[in-house]
mmCIF file of C-alpha atoms in Angstrom:
data_model
loop_
_atom_site.group_PDB
_atom_site.id
_atom_site.type_symbol
_atom_site.label_atom_id
_atom_site.label_comp_id
_atom_site.label_asym_id
_atom_site.label_seq_id
_atom_site.Cartn_x
_atom_site.Cartn_y
_atom_site.Cartn_z
ATOM 1 C CA MET A 989 136.264 115.293 211.290
ATOM 2 C CA ASN A 990 135.413 111.640 210.662
ATOM 3 C CA ASP A 991 136.745 111.809 206.669
ATOM 4 C CA LYS A 992 135.738 108.868 205.403
ATOM 5 C CA ARG A 993 137.000 109.031 202.019
ATOM 6 C CA ARG A 994 138.062 105.835 200.165
ATOM 7 C CA TYR A 995 141.189 106.806 197.979
ATOM 8 C CA VAL A 996 144.498 108.968 199.886
ATOM 9 C CA ARG A 997 143.732 112.597 198.274
ATOM 10 C CA VAL A 998 147.426 113.745 196.524
ATOM 11 C CA ARG A 999 147.787 117.759 196.019
ATOM 12 C CA PRO A 1000 148.884 118.294 192.678
ATOM 13 C CA SER A 1001 153.130 119.109 193.286
ATOM 14 C CA GLY A 1002 156.085 119.249 191.210
ATOM 15 C CA LEU A 1003 155.693 115.227 190.752
ATOM 16 C CA VAL A 1004 151.751 115.241 190.186
ATOM 17 C CA PRO A 1005 150.674 117.877 186.930
ATOM 18 C CA ARG A 1006 148.286 120.588 188.115
ATOM 19 C CA ALA A 1007 147.092 120.751 184.127
ATOM 20 C CA GLY A 1008 144.162 118.670 183.512
ATOM 21 C CA LYS A 1009 141.036 118.327 180.328
ATOM 22 C CA ILE A 1010 138.121 117.282 180.060
ATOM 23 C CA TYR A 1011 135.210 116.209 177.124
ATOM 24 C CA ALA A 1012 131.888 114.832 177.043
ATOM 25 C CA ASP A 1013 133.586 112.888 173.815
ATOM 26 C CA PRO A 1014 135.591 113.104 170.502
ATOM 27 C CA LYS A 1015 133.806 115.608 168.869
ATOM 28 C CA SER A 1016 132.396 118.505 171.418
ATOM 29 C CA PRO A 1017 135.348 120.570 172.813
ATOM 30 C CA VAL A 1018 138.205 119.766 175.419
ATOM 31 C CA MET A 1019 137.746 121.922 178.795
ATOM 32 C CA GLU A 1020 141.174 122.940 180.842
ATOM 33 C CA CYS A 1021 140.830 122.350 184.148
ATOM 34 C CA GLN A 1022 142.713 122.411 187.655
ATOM 35 C CA VAL A 1023 143.962 119.444 189.360
ATOM 36 C CA ILE A 1024 142.947 120.605 192.729
ATOM 37 C CA ASP A 1025 143.394 117.227 194.354
ATOM 38 C CA VAL A 1026 143.356 113.840 192.723
ATOM 39 C CA SER A 1027 143.190 109.756 193.999
ATOM 40 C CA ALA A 1028 143.070 106.378 192.479
ATOM 41 C CA GLY A 1029 138.766 106.817 192.869
ATOM 42 C CA GLY A 1030 138.672 110.364 191.902
ATOM 43 C CA ALA A 1031 139.751 114.562 191.586
ATOM 44 C CA CYS A 1032 138.655 117.652 192.929
ATOM 45 C CA LEU A 1033 139.144 120.280 189.864
ATOM 46 C CA TYR A 1034 138.481 123.227 188.843
ATOM 47 C CA VAL A 1035 137.248 123.799 185.434
ATOM 48 C CA ALA A 1036 137.669 127.602 183.629
ATOM 49 C CA GLY A 1037 135.801 128.221 181.282
ATOM 50 C CA GLN A 1038 131.523 128.795 181.601
ATOM 51 C CA ALA A 1039 130.620 126.090 179.248
ATOM 52 C CA PRO A 1040 128.226 123.914 181.230
ATOM 53 C CA ILE A 1041 129.950 120.950 182.550
ATOM 54 C CA PRO A 1042 128.832 117.660 181.002
ATOM 55 C CA LYS A 1043 127.400 114.857 183.067
ATOM 56 C CA ARG A 1044 129.811 112.599 181.564
ATOM 57 C CA PHE A 1045 133.553 112.776 180.282
ATOM 58 C CA ILE A 1046 136.865 111.616 179.988
ATOM 59 C CA PHE A 1047 140.174 113.472 182.418
ATOM 60 C CA LEU A 1048 142.903 113.950 180.799
ATOM 61 C CA HIS A 1049 145.519 114.200 183.162
ATOM 62 C CA GLY A 1050 149.622 113.274 182.253
ATOM 63 C CA SER A 1051 149.115 110.586 180.129
ATOM 64 C CA VAL A 1052 146.297 108.782 182.527
ATOM 65 C CA LYS A 1053 142.782 109.273 180.670
ATOM 66 C CA LYS A 1054 139.974 107.961 183.168
ATOM 67 C CA SER A 1055 135.607 107.832 182.174
ATOM 68 C CA SER A 1056 134.480 110.197 183.878
ATOM 69 C CA ARG A 1057 131.820 111.444 186.279
ATOM 70 C CA LEU A 1058 130.415 114.431 187.498
ATOM 71 C CA VAL A 1059 129.802 113.857 192.079
ATOM 72 C CA TRP A 1060 129.438 117.327 193.229
ATOM 73 C CA GLU A 1061 129.565 121.077 191.626
ATOM 74 C CA ARG A 1062 129.448 124.353 193.700
ATOM 75 C CA GLY A 1063 130.381 126.899 191.091
ATOM 76 C CA ARG A 1064 133.938 125.835 188.689
ATOM 77 C CA LYS A 1065 135.057 123.197 190.822
ATOM 78 C CA ILE A 1066 134.284 120.237 190.578
ATOM 79 C CA GLY A 1067 133.512 116.472 192.824
ATOM 80 C CA ILE A 1068 134.626 114.066 189.675
ATOM 81 C CA GLN A 1069 134.874 110.160 190.687
ATOM 82 C CA PHE A 1070 136.275 108.216 187.506
#
């Protein structure tokens, strides 16, 4: 299989936090998520809860805050691009 990714993926370990958060705007509720893998250009997340996942949102991961967009969605597992 030929993987044509632009960036190398990193799976969370002891040095990369597994927990993250997303929110659409400062007044919207925060949604907890688990980071499955992350790269310089995006991430794969599992989003907790049943609330609809916004198309554009802020992704918080450790001390990093990234403006992000939803690229794909399979149930509660999503791919995002920063």
